[in-house]
Amino acid sequence: EATGLRFGLGRAALPEEIAAWDVDVRPDGSGLPEGTGNAWDGEALFEDNCASCHGSFAEGVGNWPKLAGGDGTLADEDPLKTVGSYWPYTSTVWDYVHRSMPFGGAQTLSDDDVYAIVAYILYSNDIIDDEFEVSHETLPTIELPNADGFIIDDRAETEYSQWRAEPCMENCKDGVEITMRATVLDVTPDEAVEES
Amino acid sequence: MSTETKGPSRRQFLTSAAALGAGTVAATATQAAGPDPLITELQDWATGLGAGVDEVPYGLPIRFEDDVVRRNVEWLTADTISSINFTPIHALDGTITPQGCAFERHHSGAIELAKSDYRLMINGLVDRPLVFSYEDLERFPREQHVYFCECAANTGMEWAGAQLNGAQFTHGMIHNMEYTGVPLRTLLAEAGLDAAGDFADKWVYVEGADASSNGRSIPMEKAMDDVLVAFKANGEALRKEHGYPVRLVVPGWEGNMWVKWLRRIEVMDGPVESREETSKYTDTLADGTSRKWTWVMDAKSVITSPSPQAPIAHGHGPLVITGMAWSGHGKITRVDVSKDGGITWETARLAAPGTDKALTRFYLDTTWTGEEMLLQSRAMDETGYVQPTKAQLREVRGLNSIYHNNCIQTWHVKANGEAENVEVS
């Protein structure tokens, strides 16, 4: 055995068991089950299952996540990161909705329902029209606007190279001034100061 | 109490005071105004009886310590289920975090999963897809290690400025425990990795049993290095909220990857690019592009006392400045402390030599005569990395990274001993 010691513990996973738990979907679409849905169908499903938190137009309610909008805001002072403005892959939308939404009722949507809801989210972001059939075949072909917006961790080059140096110990700056105070903002829970 | 136990601390005290050239101030004991009734009068606890040994089969801290608790900040998240709370680091010492007040971060709440219902699956590019029971895991050779688990978002609210007034809130998304578990590589070997071939382009995808699943992709090199499948922490079973009965321990890497209630490990030929590594746990730079796969938590430290929740209440004289330091790149080798906002620094004393990817406690035994202080600490790790200022970080990243804020923290200590979270030039 090239890969080391075996203890003979555990048992073979059965195909039905793997199928039940291995539901992850990758950017190339691998893992997607057969199915289809469009935004027209998805609108009603979204209204029934999602809109109470995410808004009828996926614009978000209160502090709940906004799923649409924010195009072109990523370099702004206050970026709005949504499926349309930020997410790189449609596979992630399908995978996450299928596995973990609705919040509190996860894994209750059928595969076709998930295709339709994903279609509605993409439609709300002006990425597809309301008749476009999102399926296991078409979903990986839909490119999201921020697909090229990510770089792999580059701290070794941009940060570590300059910060691995003997630090200053004396006369490190001419003076020092307080430029910001937390008590001005006053957003700390009261219990933090009631003690002691 | 024997003189042996008093001796060293007395010597330590005098040495520290002399070294600071303030021996006369610090060593002068004050005179009592009169006899102390706590000494001269018979107290109840010295005459009556305490609690029996059968009263508390599993104890909680004494009621006088009831402020040493987790706290949440309501406005941070939409609800308390997919949310965060904070370890009371301002009140702790040493390095081991008591599990009962160690922070929690859930995405669909803390689930209850019995050992008898627990299953762990390994599938994908393995020779033999396997299912383990909890009992199976306890039969593999075990290891023990102490590691910190720091949320990627720890100090994240402080990117734009000084916001929350207390070390618990600015730095409390962290805990440090002694884990017992099985190396992930042992379980992968049991499933067989011949099918995986060259590890260089292989990944494992790990997910939890909860509704959020918290799936993350980990490169095979890390999976085969020091990742643990853990079932004990600080000597006992994991707490429910920390992943009972089994969690992943990913030393040095962001807390999100420490998947709780671990149910499945899949060997793959690429990353999944799941929600928790695309929408979340990616770090947006000033130009609008974002870093992904920023796994390691860089060297960081914070002074826990004095701090806003732990003001100086004892007046002038000897003062213990203490805090903690840690690095995802390895051991902490040194911590410097400044009392003047970074103009001058003195090297603090490490309570014990730094250990790999774990918290290290530091002390600076000093004398305080009521002067205002701008307290800072600056950690160094074994790679020579020096903890940066917030200005240095902002220069590279801008203000919207959200995660991985390991900047030097400043506390403004006022003449009355109160402390405030501030930023300085």
XYZ file of C-alpha atoms in Angstrom:
621
model
C 0.000 0.000 0.000
C 1.802 3.116 -1.253
C -0.146 5.537 0.946
C 0.656 4.100 4.326
C -0.629 2.090 7.202
C -4.185 0.797 7.294
C -6.051 -0.016 10.457
C -9.100 -1.621 8.880
C -11.428 0.852 10.564
C -14.626 2.245 9.053
C -16.694 0.571 6.376
C -17.261 1.073 2.656
C -19.499 4.046 1.833
C -22.493 2.893 -0.229
C -23.387 4.670 -3.485
C -26.734 5.830 -2.023
C -24.936 7.356 0.949
C -22.416 9.192 -1.207
C -25.227 10.458 -3.444
C -27.124 11.787 -0.400
C -24.221 13.791 1.007
C -21.946 14.575 -1.934
C -23.926 17.380 -3.539
C -21.234 20.012 -4.049
C -21.138 21.751 -7.425
C -17.986 23.142 -9.025
C -17.499 26.087 -11.413
C -17.406 23.771 -14.442
C -20.858 22.478 -13.477
C -19.698 19.092 -12.247
C -22.030 17.892 -9.544
C -25.145 19.518 -11.007
C -28.175 17.226 -11.198
C -30.367 17.218 -14.307
C -33.024 19.905 -14.211
C -34.149 23.266 -15.523
C -35.951 26.455 -14.556
C -36.407 30.082 -15.653
C -36.905 33.403 -13.895
C -40.561 33.492 -14.820
C -41.105 30.331 -12.724
C -38.577 31.453 -10.186
C -40.345 34.692 -9.314
C -43.221 32.954 -7.520
C -40.894 30.510 -5.773
C -38.676 33.397 -4.668
C -41.695 35.299 -3.348
C -42.832 32.270 -1.314
C -39.456 31.077 -0.026
C -36.988 33.957 -0.115
C -38.561 37.421 -0.365
C -39.371 37.829 3.342
C -35.636 38.271 3.979
C -34.150 39.031 0.576
C -36.932 41.272 -0.806
C -39.248 40.681 -3.770
C -36.545 41.892 -6.153
C -33.615 40.259 -4.308
C -32.719 43.738 -3.050
C -32.623 42.647 0.621
C -34.773 43.497 3.652
C -33.229 45.275 6.651
C -29.893 43.733 7.598
C -30.483 40.559 5.509
C -28.229 39.986 2.514
C -28.869 41.824 -0.730
C -28.594 39.400 -3.662
C -28.843 41.932 -6.491
C -27.445 45.358 -7.314
C -24.167 47.080 -6.554
C -22.753 46.836 -10.074
C -19.444 48.645 -10.341
C -19.216 49.537 -6.632
C -16.321 47.280 -5.587
C -13.743 50.072 -5.562
C -16.156 52.490 -3.853
C -15.892 53.639 -0.268
C -18.861 51.415 0.591
C -19.031 48.525 -1.913
C -22.265 46.561 -2.343
C -21.282 42.923 -2.864
C -24.007 40.781 -4.431
C -24.289 37.803 -6.782
C -24.261 40.249 -9.667
C -21.563 42.623 -8.485
C -19.204 40.252 -6.670
C -19.722 36.495 -6.940
C -17.447 34.817 -9.513
C -19.407 31.639 -10.346
C -23.024 30.622 -10.948
C -22.160 27.160 -9.588
C -21.765 28.661 -6.136
C -25.222 30.212 -6.298
C -26.817 26.887 -7.212
C -24.762 24.932 -4.649
C -25.411 27.299 -1.771
C -29.146 27.780 -2.417
C -29.614 24.040 -2.870
C -27.656 23.091 0.236
C -28.320 25.846 2.743
C -31.364 27.943 1.784
C -34.000 28.934 2.779
C -32.479 29.921 6.137
C -34.198 27.637 8.661
C -35.606 25.318 5.983
C -32.489 24.216 4.135
C -32.516 21.299 1.666
C -36.284 21.470 1.141
C -36.194 22.802 -2.450
C -36.411 20.450 -5.436
C -33.656 20.578 -8.035
C -35.952 22.297 -10.556
C -37.008 24.820 -7.908
C -33.350 25.652 -7.303
C -32.743 26.147 -11.051
C -35.746 28.499 -11.199
C -34.700 30.468 -8.098
C -31.146 30.808 -9.385
C -32.609 32.015 -12.695
C -34.636 34.648 -10.821
C -31.546 35.840 -8.896
C -29.576 36.121 -12.165
C -32.526 37.893 -13.814
C -32.713 40.334 -10.881
C -29.080 41.148 -11.576
C -29.775 41.769 -15.297
C -27.582 38.818 -16.258
C -30.233 36.750 -18.101
C -33.727 37.491 -19.402
C -36.838 36.039 -17.815
C -37.249 33.237 -20.344
C -33.684 31.935 -20.300
C -33.689 28.275 -19.278
C -31.099 27.694 -16.573
C -30.208 24.001 -16.595
C -27.373 21.657 -15.719
C -26.109 22.353 -19.227
C -26.530 26.126 -19.473
C -25.686 27.172 -15.893
C -21.900 26.781 -16.190
C -21.913 28.796 -19.427
C -23.369 31.901 -17.770
C -20.442 34.161 -16.896
C -20.844 36.492 -13.929
C -19.505 40.068 -14.220
C -16.868 39.664 -11.496
C -15.532 36.272 -12.668
C -12.075 37.794 -13.171
C -12.169 39.920 -10.033
C -10.153 37.615 -7.795
C -6.427 37.083 -7.304
C -4.786 34.323 -5.272
C -3.361 35.429 -1.907
C -0.317 37.560 -2.728
C 0.704 38.620 0.787
C 4.091 36.915 0.442
C 5.040 39.391 -2.284
C 3.112 42.522 -1.301
C 3.409 42.385 2.493
C 5.772 39.816 4.016
C 8.649 40.916 1.818
C 8.535 44.421 3.348
C 7.513 43.560 6.925
C 10.115 40.914 7.718
C 12.685 43.410 9.006
C 14.146 44.428 12.360
C 11.715 47.017 13.766
C 12.473 50.483 15.146
C 12.838 50.686 18.956
C 13.706 54.368 19.680
C 12.677 57.722 18.199
C 10.439 55.892 15.747
C 8.395 58.983 14.899
C 8.515 62.709 15.608
C 5.257 62.825 17.498
C 1.965 61.112 17.976
C -1.621 62.337 17.891
C -4.955 60.648 18.551
C -6.861 60.672 15.262
C -9.948 58.636 16.179
C -11.797 57.545 19.327
C -14.229 54.631 19.754
C -16.309 56.502 22.348
C -17.215 59.145 19.761
C -18.992 56.475 17.716
C -20.522 54.918 20.869
C -21.648 51.613 19.330
C -20.242 49.270 21.993
C -22.880 47.286 23.928
C -23.610 48.820 27.353
C -22.673 45.660 29.256
C -19.056 46.313 28.312
C -18.927 49.374 30.535
C -21.395 48.380 33.251
C -18.898 45.904 34.703
C -15.696 46.468 36.708
C 1.717 29.900 52.886
C 5.395 29.008 52.788
C 8.179 31.500 52.262
C 9.334 29.456 49.280
C 6.265 30.393 47.288
C 6.441 34.040 48.295
C 10.151 34.387 47.599
C 10.334 34.380 43.804
C 7.505 36.846 43.287
C 9.040 39.205 45.843
C 12.408 39.015 44.088
C 10.725 39.453 40.723
C 8.957 42.524 42.045
C 12.105 44.159 43.394
C 14.098 43.342 40.258
C 11.446 44.834 38.022
C 11.098 47.940 40.169
C 14.852 48.471 40.353
C 15.236 47.984 36.631
C 12.760 50.775 36.077
C 14.635 53.083 38.467
C 11.489 53.567 40.487
C 12.232 51.319 43.443
C 11.402 53.883 46.085
C 8.004 54.744 44.630
C 6.948 51.222 43.838
C 8.210 49.461 46.943
C 6.652 51.806 49.519
C 3.757 50.083 51.298
C 0.969 52.320 52.588
C -0.039 52.398 56.282
C -3.494 51.077 57.280
C -5.754 53.658 58.963
C -6.830 51.053 61.508
C -7.241 47.332 62.021
C -8.977 45.619 59.095
C -12.198 43.914 60.283
C -11.764 41.279 57.559
C -8.772 40.240 59.627
C -9.745 41.147 63.176
C -13.360 39.923 63.073
C -14.300 36.285 62.683
C -15.720 35.729 59.200
C -18.490 33.220 58.385
C -16.246 31.219 56.058
C -13.696 30.777 58.829
C -16.140 29.319 61.324
C -18.997 27.675 59.392
C -18.952 25.088 56.629
C -18.613 25.355 52.890
C -20.337 23.344 50.184
C -20.141 19.555 50.119
C -18.365 17.640 47.401
C -21.655 16.318 46.009
C -23.176 19.766 45.493
C -21.794 20.528 42.018
C -20.957 17.530 39.794
C -19.788 19.908 37.067
C -18.975 23.381 38.253
C -19.278 26.865 36.844
C -17.107 29.842 37.859
C -17.863 31.500 41.202
C -20.601 34.158 40.945
C -18.147 37.013 41.501
C -16.743 36.263 38.058
C -20.075 36.535 36.263
C -18.815 39.328 34.021
C -16.307 36.942 32.436
C -18.729 35.827 29.752
C -19.212 35.817 26.000
C -20.871 38.912 24.619
C -22.447 39.649 21.267
C -22.879 42.901 19.380
C -26.437 43.002 18.121
C -25.953 45.413 15.228
C -23.209 43.340 13.581
C -25.496 40.696 12.061
C -29.134 40.305 10.958
C -29.903 37.764 13.685
C -28.154 35.755 16.409
C -28.169 32.433 14.483
C -25.700 33.292 11.720
C -23.636 35.437 14.008
C -20.650 35.851 16.271
C -19.892 36.356 19.932
C -16.703 37.329 21.681
C -14.307 35.731 24.180
C -13.750 37.900 27.321
C -10.008 38.112 26.664
C -9.753 41.298 28.766
C -10.375 39.213 31.903
C -8.381 36.074 31.077
C -4.695 35.347 31.640
C -2.334 32.593 30.540
C -3.118 31.088 27.149
C -5.776 28.359 27.473
C -9.295 29.644 26.817
C -11.975 28.190 29.115
C -14.355 26.435 26.730
C -17.458 27.838 28.420
C -16.600 31.417 27.423
C -14.701 30.673 24.182
C -16.254 32.542 21.273
C -18.817 31.065 18.897
C -19.402 31.669 15.220
C -22.252 29.802 13.554
C -23.913 30.150 10.165
C -27.074 28.224 11.017
C -26.835 27.906 14.777
C -25.169 25.463 17.196
C -26.648 22.063 16.379
C -27.049 19.095 18.691
C -25.445 15.986 17.196
C -25.100 12.852 19.377
C -22.067 10.596 19.064
C -24.432 7.743 18.169
C -25.836 9.770 15.243
C -22.435 10.934 14.076
C -21.054 9.746 10.716
C -17.928 10.885 8.877
C -17.636 10.110 5.159
C -14.481 10.210 3.067
C -15.103 10.039 -0.669
C -13.944 11.386 -4.006
C -10.501 10.520 -5.400
C -9.780 7.805 -2.845
C -9.220 4.111 -3.283
C -11.980 3.156 -0.841
C -14.775 5.618 0.050
C -15.395 5.087 3.772
C -17.880 5.837 6.514
C -16.618 6.154 10.091
C -18.597 6.136 13.305
C -17.477 8.227 16.277
C -16.164 5.052 17.940
C -14.056 4.282 14.869
C -12.296 7.653 15.187
C -11.291 6.935 18.784
C -9.414 3.792 17.612
C -6.894 5.647 15.421
C -3.592 6.832 16.936
C -4.093 10.249 18.516
C -2.125 13.477 18.784
C -2.404 16.469 21.094
C -1.624 20.070 20.200
C -2.470 23.545 21.421
C -3.597 25.896 18.658
C -5.410 29.225 18.332
C -8.612 29.471 16.312
C -9.070 33.060 15.140
C -12.035 34.143 13.058
C -10.953 35.726 9.770
C -13.160 38.689 10.755
C -11.499 39.304 14.141
C -10.821 43.072 14.369
C -12.719 43.438 11.073
C -14.970 46.206 12.395
C -11.869 48.288 13.077
C -10.738 48.659 9.437
C -12.409 52.019 8.993
C -11.472 53.397 12.402
C -11.727 52.855 16.147
C -15.214 51.452 16.644
C -15.742 49.073 19.558
C -14.503 49.965 22.997
C -12.964 46.838 24.485
C -10.427 44.128 23.680
C -13.238 41.559 23.933
C -14.973 43.214 20.977
C -11.966 44.244 18.918
C -9.931 41.031 19.393
C -12.211 38.433 21.038
C -13.088 36.271 18.011
C -10.363 33.889 19.154
C -9.817 30.912 21.411
C -6.848 28.695 22.175
C -7.294 25.095 23.240
C -5.440 21.835 23.679
C -6.909 19.467 21.106
C -6.863 15.705 20.993
C -7.644 14.080 17.697
C -6.536 12.061 14.718
C -4.357 13.599 11.983
C -6.405 14.062 8.828
C -3.604 12.323 6.895
C -4.235 9.135 8.917
C -7.884 9.043 7.833
C -6.996 9.858 4.219
C -4.471 7.005 4.230
C -7.153 4.680 5.521
C -9.280 5.572 2.482
C -6.204 5.256 0.247
C -4.666 8.037 -1.835
C -3.266 6.067 -4.767
C -6.278 7.203 -6.786
C -5.403 10.817 -6.000
C -1.969 10.541 -7.624
C 0.112 13.731 -7.484
C -0.864 15.766 -4.420
C 0.343 19.048 -5.938
C -2.943 19.702 -7.750
C -5.278 17.943 -5.312
C -7.627 19.385 -2.723
C -9.902 18.217 0.027
C -13.357 19.685 0.425
C -14.631 19.608 4.006
C -18.170 20.243 5.189
C -20.224 20.186 8.379
C -23.438 18.394 9.299
C -25.323 21.657 9.941
C -27.671 23.364 7.475
C -25.057 25.939 6.475
C -22.549 23.106 5.814
C -19.729 25.689 5.802
C -17.950 23.836 2.991
C -14.340 24.869 2.350
C -11.577 23.701 0.017
C -8.129 22.937 1.469
C -5.046 22.128 -0.627
C -3.727 18.587 -0.135
C -0.332 19.795 1.185
C -2.043 21.340 4.219
C -4.407 18.385 4.648
C -1.391 16.037 4.817
C 0.588 18.354 7.110
C -0.924 19.327 10.479
C -4.730 19.275 10.132
C -6.449 17.377 12.950
C -9.846 15.713 13.154
C -10.418 16.603 16.806
C -12.846 15.266 19.387
C -11.457 16.621 22.655
C -10.565 20.166 23.648
C -8.944 21.221 26.915
C -9.267 17.658 28.156
C -12.962 17.040 27.576
C -15.376 16.558 24.701
C -15.899 19.519 22.409
C -18.718 21.791 23.494
C -21.882 21.630 21.393
C -21.230 25.123 20.083
C -17.656 24.208 19.115
C -18.609 21.236 16.933
C -19.481 18.315 19.216
C -18.612 15.574 18.671
C -15.975 16.209 15.951
C -14.448 19.303 14.375
C -11.589 20.095 12.053
C -8.533 21.883 13.489
C -6.574 23.746 10.807
C -3.524 25.194 12.616
C -2.661 28.799 11.792
C -5.451 29.171 9.253
C -8.593 31.317 9.414
C -11.266 30.040 11.786
C -13.893 29.578 9.068
C -11.948 26.550 7.816
C -12.150 24.832 11.208
C -15.322 23.056 10.084
C -17.528 22.015 13.023
C -19.750 18.937 13.213
C -17.500 17.605 10.424
C -19.426 15.110 8.306
C -17.622 14.719 4.981
C -14.164 14.992 3.443
C -13.909 14.721 -0.334
C -10.619 14.420 -2.210
C -10.864 16.452 -5.421
C -8.746 17.630 -8.339
C -9.691 21.265 -7.782
C -11.349 23.639 -5.308
C -15.153 23.808 -5.055
C -15.189 27.638 -4.888
C -17.986 27.381 -2.346
C -19.901 30.327 -0.937
C -17.510 30.567 2.038
C -14.500 31.034 -0.257
C -16.056 33.324 -2.887
C -18.795 35.552 -1.472
C -17.223 35.391 2.003
C -13.625 35.067 3.206
C -12.338 36.910 0.163
C -10.653 40.249 0.819
C -11.441 43.239 -1.376
C -8.559 45.610 -2.157
C -8.726 49.332 -2.904
C -8.904 48.816 -6.678
C -11.951 46.546 -6.372
C -10.168 43.268 -7.029
C -10.239 40.749 -4.205
C -7.797 38.278 -2.758
C -9.037 34.722 -2.427
C -7.596 31.800 -0.436
C -6.079 34.070 2.221
C -5.839 31.138 4.587
C -3.036 32.018 7.042
C -3.642 34.349 9.985
C -0.603 36.644 10.225
C 1.261 37.569 13.435
C -0.855 39.660 15.792
C -1.052 40.782 19.407
C -3.180 42.842 21.750
C -2.779 44.235 25.251
C -5.642 42.769 27.267
C -4.966 44.741 30.459
C -5.077 47.620 30.890
C -7.775 48.002 28.242
C -11.193 49.704 28.027
C -12.943 46.887 29.941
C -9.980 46.490 32.316
C -9.055 49.996 33.478
C -6.328 50.696 36.040
C -8.196 50.767 39.349
C -5.280 50.477 41.769
C -3.688 53.905 41.523
C -0.064 54.697 40.919
C 2.887 52.348 41.367
C 3.510 48.862 40.062
C 1.471 47.995 36.976
C 1.329 44.753 35.038
C 0.780 45.316 31.346
C -0.255 42.017 29.802
C -1.571 40.651 26.573
C -1.382 37.858 24.072
C 0.355 37.298 20.767
C -0.025 34.660 18.073
C 0.983 33.832 14.508
C -0.331 31.419 11.906
C 3.182 31.176 10.484
C 4.690 29.527 13.573
C 6.066 30.533 16.958
C 6.004 33.995 18.511
C 9.601 34.980 19.245
C 9.215 38.479 20.678
C 6.636 41.088 21.679
C 7.491 44.774 22.034
C 5.347 47.201 24.015
C 5.124 50.972 23.579
C 3.617 53.380 26.107
C 3.893 56.443 23.878
C 2.038 55.419 20.751
C 4.972 53.806 18.981
C 7.757 56.367 19.462
C 9.738 54.100 21.798
C 9.436 50.375 22.435
C 10.576 47.973 25.143
C 10.660 44.215 24.753
C 8.152 42.422 26.937
C 8.667 39.156 28.838
C 7.090 36.025 27.341
C 5.459 33.915 30.072
C 6.663 30.826 28.205
C 8.506 30.333 24.922
C 6.221 30.664 21.912
C 4.789 27.461 20.484
C 3.671 26.693 16.946
C 0.461 28.508 15.911
C -0.697 29.020 19.488
C -1.301 31.951 21.834
C 1.675 33.297 23.772
C 1.201 35.389 26.939
C 3.408 38.439 27.468
C 3.992 40.738 30.436
C 5.632 44.102 30.893
C 6.136 44.763 34.607
C 6.243 48.508 34.935
C 5.487 51.509 37.120
C 2.702 53.943 36.450
C 2.680 57.408 37.989
C -0.525 58.653 36.428
C 0.835 59.767 33.092
C -1.352 59.327 30.036
C -0.236 56.390 27.934
C -0.816 55.264 24.369
C -0.309 51.530 24.824
C 0.616 49.339 21.882
C 2.005 45.848 21.427
C 3.899 44.542 18.399
C 4.392 40.809 17.804
C 7.226 39.128 15.905
C 7.176 35.520 14.725
C 9.858 32.993 13.848
C 9.779 33.985 10.176
C 10.910 37.501 11.140
C 7.511 38.994 10.320
C 6.716 42.087 12.384
C 3.078 42.952 13.140
C 2.223 46.030 11.022
C 0.378 49.229 11.874
C -3.112 49.843 10.524
C -1.659 52.525 8.245
C 0.756 50.003 6.726
C -2.064 47.535 6.124
C -4.327 50.198 4.622
C -1.574 51.289 2.273
C -1.518 47.829 0.700
C -5.180 46.878 1.044
C -7.351 49.956 1.405
C -10.304 49.975 3.812
C -12.622 47.220 2.561
C -10.777 43.948 3.155
C -13.142 43.095 6.066
C -10.969 40.102 7.063
C -7.381 39.623 8.275
C -6.935 42.852 10.223
C -3.801 42.129 12.305
C -2.869 45.754 12.911
C -1.218 47.133 16.039
C -3.935 48.184 18.521
C -3.698 51.385 20.572
C -5.323 51.957 23.985
C -5.341 55.507 25.347
C -4.895 55.239 29.131
C -5.969 58.451 30.857
C -4.767 59.968 34.121
C -7.722 58.389 35.961
C -6.801 54.914 34.728
C -9.595 54.560 32.187
C -8.665 53.282 28.756
C -10.145 53.927 25.339
C -9.791 52.355 21.881
C -8.129 54.991 19.699
C -6.210 55.379 16.481
C -3.030 57.441 16.430
C -1.027 59.141 13.736
